[in-house]
Coordinates of N, CA, C and O in Angstrom, one line a residue:
V13 N 76.9 -4.8 15.5 CA 76.6 -6.1 14.9 C 76.9 -6.0 13.4 O 76.3 -5.2 12.8
K14 N 77.7 -6.9 12.9 CA 78.0 -6.9 11.5 C 76.9 -7.9 10.9 O 76.6 -8.9 11.4
Y15 N 76.4 -7.5 9.7 CA 75.3 -8.3 9.1 C 75.4 -8.2 7.6 O 76.1 -7.4 7.0
H16 N 74.7 -9.1 6.9 CA 74.6 -9.2 5.5 C 73.2 -9.5 5.1 O 72.5 -10.3 5.8
T17 N 72.6 -8.8 4.1 CA 71.3 -9.1 3.7 C 71.3 -9.7 2.3 O 72.2 -9.4 1.5
S18 N 70.3 -10.5 2.0 CA 70.1 -11.1 0.7 C 68.6 -11.0 0.4 O 67.8 -11.0 1.2
V19 N 68.4 -11.0 -0.9 CA 67.0 -11.0 -1.4 C 66.6 -12.4 -1.7 O 67.3 -13.2 -2.4
F20 N 65.4 -12.8 -1.2 CA 64.8 -14.1 -1.5 C 64.2 -14.1 -2.9 O 63.4 -13.1 -3.2
N21 N 64.4 -15.1 -3.7 CA 64.0 -15.1 -5.1 C 62.5 -15.6 -5.3 O 62.1 -15.8 -6.4
G22 N 61.8 -16.0 -4.2 CA 60.4 -16.3 -4.3 C 60.0 -17.7 -4.2 O 58.8 -18.0 -4.1
E23 N 60.9 -18.7 -4.3 CA 60.5 -20.0 -4.2 C 61.3 -20.8 -3.2 O 62.6 -20.7 -3.3
C24 N 60.7 -21.5 -2.3 CA 61.4 -22.3 -1.3 C 61.8 -23.6 -1.9 O 61.0 -24.6 -1.8
C25 N 62.9 -23.6 -2.7 CA 63.3 -24.8 -3.4 C 64.8 -25.1 -3.0 O 65.5 -24.2 -2.5
H26 N 65.3 -26.3 -3.3 CA 66.7 -26.6 -3.0 C 67.7 -25.7 -3.6 O 68.7 -25.3 -3.0
K27 N 67.4 -25.2 -4.9 CA 68.3 -24.3 -5.5 C 68.5 -23.0 -4.8 O 69.6 -22.5 -4.6
E28 N 67.4 -22.5 -4.3 CA 67.4 -21.2 -3.6 C 68.0 -21.4 -2.2 O 68.8 -20.6 -1.7
I29 N 67.7 -22.5 -1.5 CA 68.3 -22.8 -0.2 C 69.8 -22.9 -0.3 O 70.6 -22.4 0.5
D30 N 70.3 -23.6 -1.4 CA 71.7 -23.8 -1.6 C 72.4 -22.5 -1.9 O 73.5 -22.2 -1.4
R31 N 71.7 -21.7 -2.8 CA 72.3 -20.4 -3.2 C 72.5 -19.5 -1.9 O 73.6 -18.9 -1.7
L32 N 71.5 -19.4 -1.1 CA 71.6 -18.5 0.1 C 72.5 -19.1 1.1 O 73.2 -18.4 1.8
G33 N 72.5 -20.4 1.2 CA 73.5 -21.1 2.1 C 74.9 -20.8 1.8 O 75.8 -20.5 2.6
K34 N 75.2 -20.8 0.5 CA 76.6 -20.5 0.0 C 76.9 -19.0 0.3 O 78.0 -18.7 0.7
E35 N 75.9 -18.1 0.1 CA 76.1 -16.7 0.4 C 76.4 -16.5 1.9 O 77.3 -15.7 2.3
L36 N 75.6 -17.2 2.7 CA 75.8 -17.1 4.2 C 77.3 -17.5 4.5 O 77.9 -16.9 5.3
Q37 N 77.7 -18.6 3.9 CA 79.1 -19.1 4.2 C 80.2 -18.1 3.8 O 81.1 -17.8 4.5
T38 N 80.0 -17.5 2.6 CA 80.9 -16.5 2.1 C 81.1 -15.3 3.0 O 82.2 -14.8 3.1
H39 N 80.0 -14.9 3.6 CA 80.1 -13.8 4.5 C 80.3 -14.1 6.0 O 80.3 -13.3 6.8
G40 N 80.4 -15.4 6.3 CA 80.7 -15.9 7.6 C 79.6 -15.6 8.6 O 79.9 -15.3 9.8
C41 N 78.4 -15.7 8.2 CA 77.3 -15.4 9.1 C 77.1 -16.5 10.2 O 77.4 -17.6 9.9
R42 N 76.7 -16.0 11.3 CA 76.6 -17.0 12.5 C 75.1 -17.2 12.9 O 74.9 -17.8 13.9
G43 N 74.2 -16.8 12.0 CA 72.8 -17.0 12.2 C 72.0 -16.6 11.0 O 72.6 -16.0 10.1
V44 N 70.7 -16.9 11.0 CA 69.9 -16.6 9.9 C 68.7 -15.8 10.5 O 68.1 -16.3 11.5
I45 N 68.3 -14.7 9.8 CA 67.1 -14.0 10.2 C 66.2 -13.9 8.9 O 66.7 -13.5 7.9
G46 N 65.0 -14.5 9.0 CA 64.1 -14.5 7.9 C 63.0 -13.4 8.2 O 62.4 -13.5 9.2
V47 N 62.7 -12.6 7.2 CA 61.7 -11.6 7.3 C 60.7 -11.7 6.1 O 61.2 -11.6 5.0
G48 N 59.4 -12.0 6.4 CA 58.5 -12.1 5.3 C 57.4 -13.1 5.5 O 57.0 -13.3 6.7
G49 N 56.9 -13.7 4.4 CA 55.8 -14.6 4.5 C 56.3 -16.1 4.6 O 57.5 -16.3 4.8
G50 N 55.4 -17.0 4.4 CA 55.6 -18.4 4.6 C 56.8 -19.0 3.8 O 57.7 -19.7 4.4
K51 N 56.9 -18.8 2.5 CA 58.0 -19.3 1.8 C 59.3 -18.7 2.2 O 60.4 -19.4 2.2
T52 N 59.4 -17.5 2.5 CA 60.6 -16.8 2.9 C 61.0 -17.4 4.2 O 62.2 -17.8 4.4
L53 N 60.1 -17.6 5.2 CA 60.5 -18.1 6.5 C 60.8 -19.6 6.4 O 61.8 -20.0 7.1
D54 N 60.1 -20.4 5.6 CA 60.5 -21.8 5.4 C 61.9 -21.9 4.8 O 62.7 -22.8 5.2
T55 N 62.3 -21.0 3.9 CA 63.6 -21.0 3.3 C 64.7 -20.6 4.4 O 65.7 -21.3 4.5
A56 N 64.4 -19.7 5.2 CA 65.3 -19.3 6.3 C 65.5 -20.5 7.2 O 66.7 -20.7 7.7
K57 N 64.4 -21.2 7.6 CA 64.6 -22.3 8.5 C 65.4 -23.4 7.8 O 66.3 -24.0 8.5
A58 N 65.2 -23.7 6.5 CA 66.0 -24.7 5.9 C 67.5 -24.3 5.8 O 68.4 -25.2 6.0
I59 N 67.8 -23.1 5.5 CA 69.2 -22.6 5.5 C 69.8 -22.8 6.8 O 70.9 -23.4 6.9
A60 N 69.2 -22.4 7.9 CA 69.7 -22.5 9.2 C 69.9 -24.0 9.6 O 70.9 -24.3 10.2
H61 N 69.0 -24.8 9.2 CA 69.1 -26.3 9.5 C 70.3 -26.9 8.8 O 71.1 -27.5 9.5
Y62 N 70.4 -26.6 7.5 CA 71.6 -27.2 6.8 C 72.9 -26.6 7.2 O 73.9 -27.3 7.1
Q63 N 72.9 -25.4 7.7 CA 74.2 -24.7 8.1 C 74.4 -24.9 9.6 O 75.4 -24.4 10.1
H64 N 73.5 -25.5 10.3 CA 73.6 -25.8 11.8 C 73.8 -24.5 12.5 O 74.6 -24.3 13.4
L65 N 72.9 -23.5 12.2 CA 72.9 -22.2 12.8 C 71.5 -21.9 13.4 O 70.5 -22.4 13.0
P66 N 71.5 -20.9 14.4 CA 70.2 -20.5 14.9 C 69.4 -19.7 13.9 O 70.0 -19.1 13.0
V67 N 68.1 -19.7 14.1 CA 67.2 -18.9 13.1 C 66.2 -18.1 13.9 O 65.6 -18.5 14.9
V68 N 66.1 -16.8 13.5 CA 65.1 -15.9 14.0 C 64.2 -15.5 12.9 O 64.6 -15.2 11.8
L69 N 62.9 -15.6 13.2 CA 61.9 -15.4 12.1 C 61.1 -14.2 12.5 O 60.6 -14.0 13.6
I70 N 60.8 -13.3 11.5 CA 60.0 -12.1 11.6 C 58.9 -12.2 10.6 O 59.1 -11.8 9.4
P71 N 57.7 -12.7 10.9 CA 56.7 -12.7 10.0 C 56.1 -11.4 9.7 O 56.0 -10.5 10.6
T72 N 55.6 -11.2 8.4 CA 55.0 -9.9 8.0 C 53.6 -10.1 7.7 O 52.9 -9.1 7.3
I73 N 53.1 -11.3 7.7 CA 51.7 -11.7 7.5 C 51.2 -12.7 8.5 O 52.1 -13.4 9.1
A74 N 49.9 -12.8 8.7 CA 49.4 -13.8 9.6 C 48.7 -15.0 8.9 O 47.9 -15.7 9.5
S75 N 49.1 -15.2 7.7 CA 48.4 -16.3 6.9 C 49.1 -17.6 6.9 O 48.8 -18.5 6.1
T76 N 50.1 -17.8 7.7 CA 50.9 -19.0 7.7 C 51.4 -19.4 9.1 O 51.5 -18.6 10.0
D77 N 51.6 -20.7 9.3 CA 52.2 -21.1 10.5 C 53.7 -21.3 10.4 O 54.3 -21.8 11.4
A78 N 54.3 -20.8 9.4 CA 55.8 -21.0 9.2 C 56.6 -20.4 10.3 O 57.6 -21.0 10.6
P79 N 56.2 -19.3 10.9 CA 57.1 -18.8 12.0 C 57.3 -19.7 13.2 O 58.3 -19.6 13.8
T80 N 56.3 -20.5 13.4 CA 56.4 -21.4 14.7 C 56.5 -22.9 14.4 O 56.7 -23.6 15.3
S81 N 56.4 -23.3 13.2 CA 56.4 -24.7 12.9 C 57.8 -25.3 12.7 O 58.8 -24.5 12.4
A82 N 58.0 -26.5 13.0 CA 59.2 -27.2 12.9 C 59.3 -28.0 11.6 O 59.8 -29.1 11.5
L83 N 58.9 -27.3 10.5 CA 59.0 -27.9 9.2 C 59.0 -26.8 8.1 O 58.7 -25.7 8.4
S84 N 59.5 -27.2 6.9 CA 59.5 -26.3 5.8 C 58.8 -27.1 4.6 O 59.0 -28.3 4.5
V85 N 58.0 -26.4 3.9 CA 57.4 -27.0 2.7 C 58.4 -26.7 1.5 O 58.6 -25.5 1.3
I86 N 58.9 -27.7 0.9 CA 59.9 -27.5 -0.2 C 59.2 -27.7 -1.5 O 58.4 -28.7 -1.6
Y87 N 59.4 -26.8 -2.4 CA 58.8 -26.9 -3.7 C 59.9 -27.1 -4.8 O 61.1 -27.0 -4.5
T88 N 59.5 -27.4 -6.0 CA 60.4 -27.4 -7.1 C 60.6 -26.0 -7.6 O 59.9 -25.1 -7.1
E89 N 61.5 -25.7 -8.5 CA 61.8 -24.4 -9.0 C 60.5 -23.8 -9.7 O 60.4 -22.6 -9.8
K90 N 59.7 -24.7 -10.2 CA 58.5 -24.3 -10.9 C 57.3 -24.1 -9.9 O 56.2 -23.8 -10.4
G91 N 57.5 -24.3 -8.6 CA 56.4 -24.0 -7.6 C 55.5 -25.2 -7.3 O 54.5 -25.0 -6.7
E92 N 55.9 -26.4 -7.7 CA 55.2 -27.6 -7.4 C 55.7 -28.2 -6.1 O 56.9 -28.2 -5.9
F93 N 54.8 -28.7 -5.3 CA 55.2 -29.4 -4.1 C 56.2 -30.5 -4.3 O 56.0 -31.3 -5.2
A94 N 57.2 -30.5 -3.5 CA 58.3 -31.5 -3.6 C 58.3 -32.4 -2.4 O 58.2 -33.6 -2.5
E95 N 58.4 -31.8 -1.2 CA 58.5 -32.6 0.0 C 58.4 -31.7 1.3 O 58.4 -30.4 1.2
Y96 N 58.3 -32.3 2.4 CA 58.3 -31.6 3.7 C 59.7 -31.9 4.3 O 60.2 -33.0 4.3
L97 N 60.3 -30.8 4.8 CA 61.6 -30.9 5.5 C 61.2 -30.7 7.0 O 60.8 -29.7 7.4
I98 N 61.3 -31.8 7.8 CA 60.9 -31.8 9.2 C 62.2 -31.6 10.1 O 63.2 -32.3 9.9
Y99 N 62.1 -30.7 11.0 CA 63.2 -30.3 11.9 C 63.1 -31.0 13.3 O 61.9 -31.2 13.7
P100 N 64.2 -31.1 14.0 CA 64.1 -31.7 15.3 C 63.6 -30.7 16.4 O 63.2 -31.1 17.5
R101 N 63.5 -29.4 16.0 CA 63.0 -28.4 16.9 C 62.4 -27.2 16.2 O 62.6 -27.1 15.0
N102 N 61.7 -26.4 16.9 CA 61.1 -25.2 16.4 C 62.1 -24.1 16.2 O 63.2 -24.2 16.7
P103 N 61.8 -23.0 15.5 CA 62.7 -21.9 15.3 C 63.2 -21.4 16.7 O 62.5 -21.5 17.7
D104 N 64.4 -20.8 16.7 CA 65.0 -20.3 18.0 C 64.2 -19.1 18.5 O 64.1 -19.0 19.8
M105 N 63.7 -18.3 17.7 CA 63.0 -17.1 18.1 C 62.1 -16.6 17.0 O 62.4 -16.7 15.8
V106 N 60.9 -16.1 17.5 CA 60.0 -15.4 16.6 C 59.7 -14.0 17.1 O 59.4 -13.9 18.3
V107 N 60.0 -13.0 16.3 CA 59.7 -11.6 16.6 C 58.6 -11.1 15.8 O 58.7 -11.1 14.5
M108 N 57.5 -10.8 16.4 CA 56.3 -10.3 15.7 C 55.9 -8.9 16.0 O 55.7 -8.6 17.2
D109 N 55.8 -8.1 15.0 CA 55.4 -6.7 15.2 C 53.9 -6.6 14.8 O 53.6 -6.7 13.6
S110 N 53.0 -6.5 15.8 CA 51.6 -6.6 15.5 C 51.2 -5.4 14.6 O 50.2 -5.6 13.8
A111 N 51.9 -4.3 14.6 CA 51.6 -3.2 13.7 C 51.8 -3.6 12.2 O 51.0 -3.2 11.3
I112 N 52.9 -4.3 11.9 CA 53.1 -4.8 10.6 C 52.1 -5.8 10.2 O 51.5 -5.8 9.1
I113 N 51.8 -6.8 11.1 CA 50.8 -7.8 10.8 C 49.4 -7.1 10.5 O 48.7 -7.5 9.5
A114 N 49.1 -6.1 11.3 CA 47.8 -5.5 11.1 C 47.7 -4.7 9.8 O 46.6 -4.5 9.2
K115 N 48.8 -4.3 9.2 CA 48.8 -3.6 7.9 C 48.8 -4.5 6.7 O 48.7 -4.0 5.6
A116 N 48.9 -5.8 6.9 CA 48.9 -6.7 5.8 C 47.5 -6.8 5.2 O 46.5 -6.5 5.9
P117 N 47.4 -7.2 4.0 CA 46.1 -7.3 3.4 C 45.2 -8.2 4.1 O 45.6 -9.2 4.6
V118 N 43.9 -7.8 4.2 CA 42.9 -8.6 5.0 C 42.8 -10.0 4.5 O 42.6 -10.9 5.3
R119 N 42.9 -10.2 3.2 CA 42.8 -11.5 2.6 C 43.8 -12.5 3.2 O 43.6 -13.7 3.4
L120 N 45.0 -12.0 3.6 CA 46.0 -12.8 4.2 C 45.7 -13.2 5.6 O 46.0 -14.3 6.0
L121 N 45.0 -12.3 6.4 CA 44.6 -12.6 7.7 C 43.5 -13.7 7.7 O 43.5 -14.7 8.4
V122 N 42.6 -13.5 6.7 CA 41.5 -14.5 6.6 C 42.1 -15.9 6.1 O 41.7 -16.9 6.6
A123 N 43.1 -15.9 5.3 CA 43.7 -17.1 4.8 C 44.4 -17.8 6.0 O 44.3 -19.0 6.1
G124 N 44.9 -17.0 6.9 CA 45.6 -17.6 8.1 C 44.6 -18.2 9.0 O 44.8 -19.3 9.6
M125 N 43.4 -17.7 9.1 CA 42.3 -18.3 9.9 C 41.9 -19.6 9.3 O 41.7 -20.6 10.0
G126 N 41.8 -19.6 8.0 CA 41.4 -20.9 7.4 C 42.5 -21.9 7.5 O 42.2 -23.1 7.8
D127 N 43.7 -21.5 7.5 CA 44.9 -22.4 7.7 C 44.8 -23.0 9.1 O 45.1 -24.2 9.3
A128 N 44.5 -22.2 10.0 CA 44.5 -22.6 11.4 C 43.4 -23.6 11.7 O 43.5 -24.6 12.5
L129 N 42.3 -23.4 11.0 CA 41.1 -24.3 11.2 C 41.4 -25.7 10.5 O 41.0 -26.7 11.0

């Protein structure tokens, strides 16, 4: 399998979504795989949505519902809430390694419990 990796710059904003979408096109990618926390996964979903490609999400923390939700929270470049981007369907696949989740900081697991409530 031929692949290309990119580094997420930390904010799920239109500038970052556009940047990574252009990179995806340049390399002829046929899908998106997001690995990380909520903003990373929300960005991966947005890229896949705009590029009309499948998305596979690999969460590394349990403090977010981003891996399974059919939406992305979009922020400004300064980290302020901008909008919700709602999708017609959930991600194509979620791959979760419980050993990775278990090694995440406890505060993130607790935050996820609060988010779920």
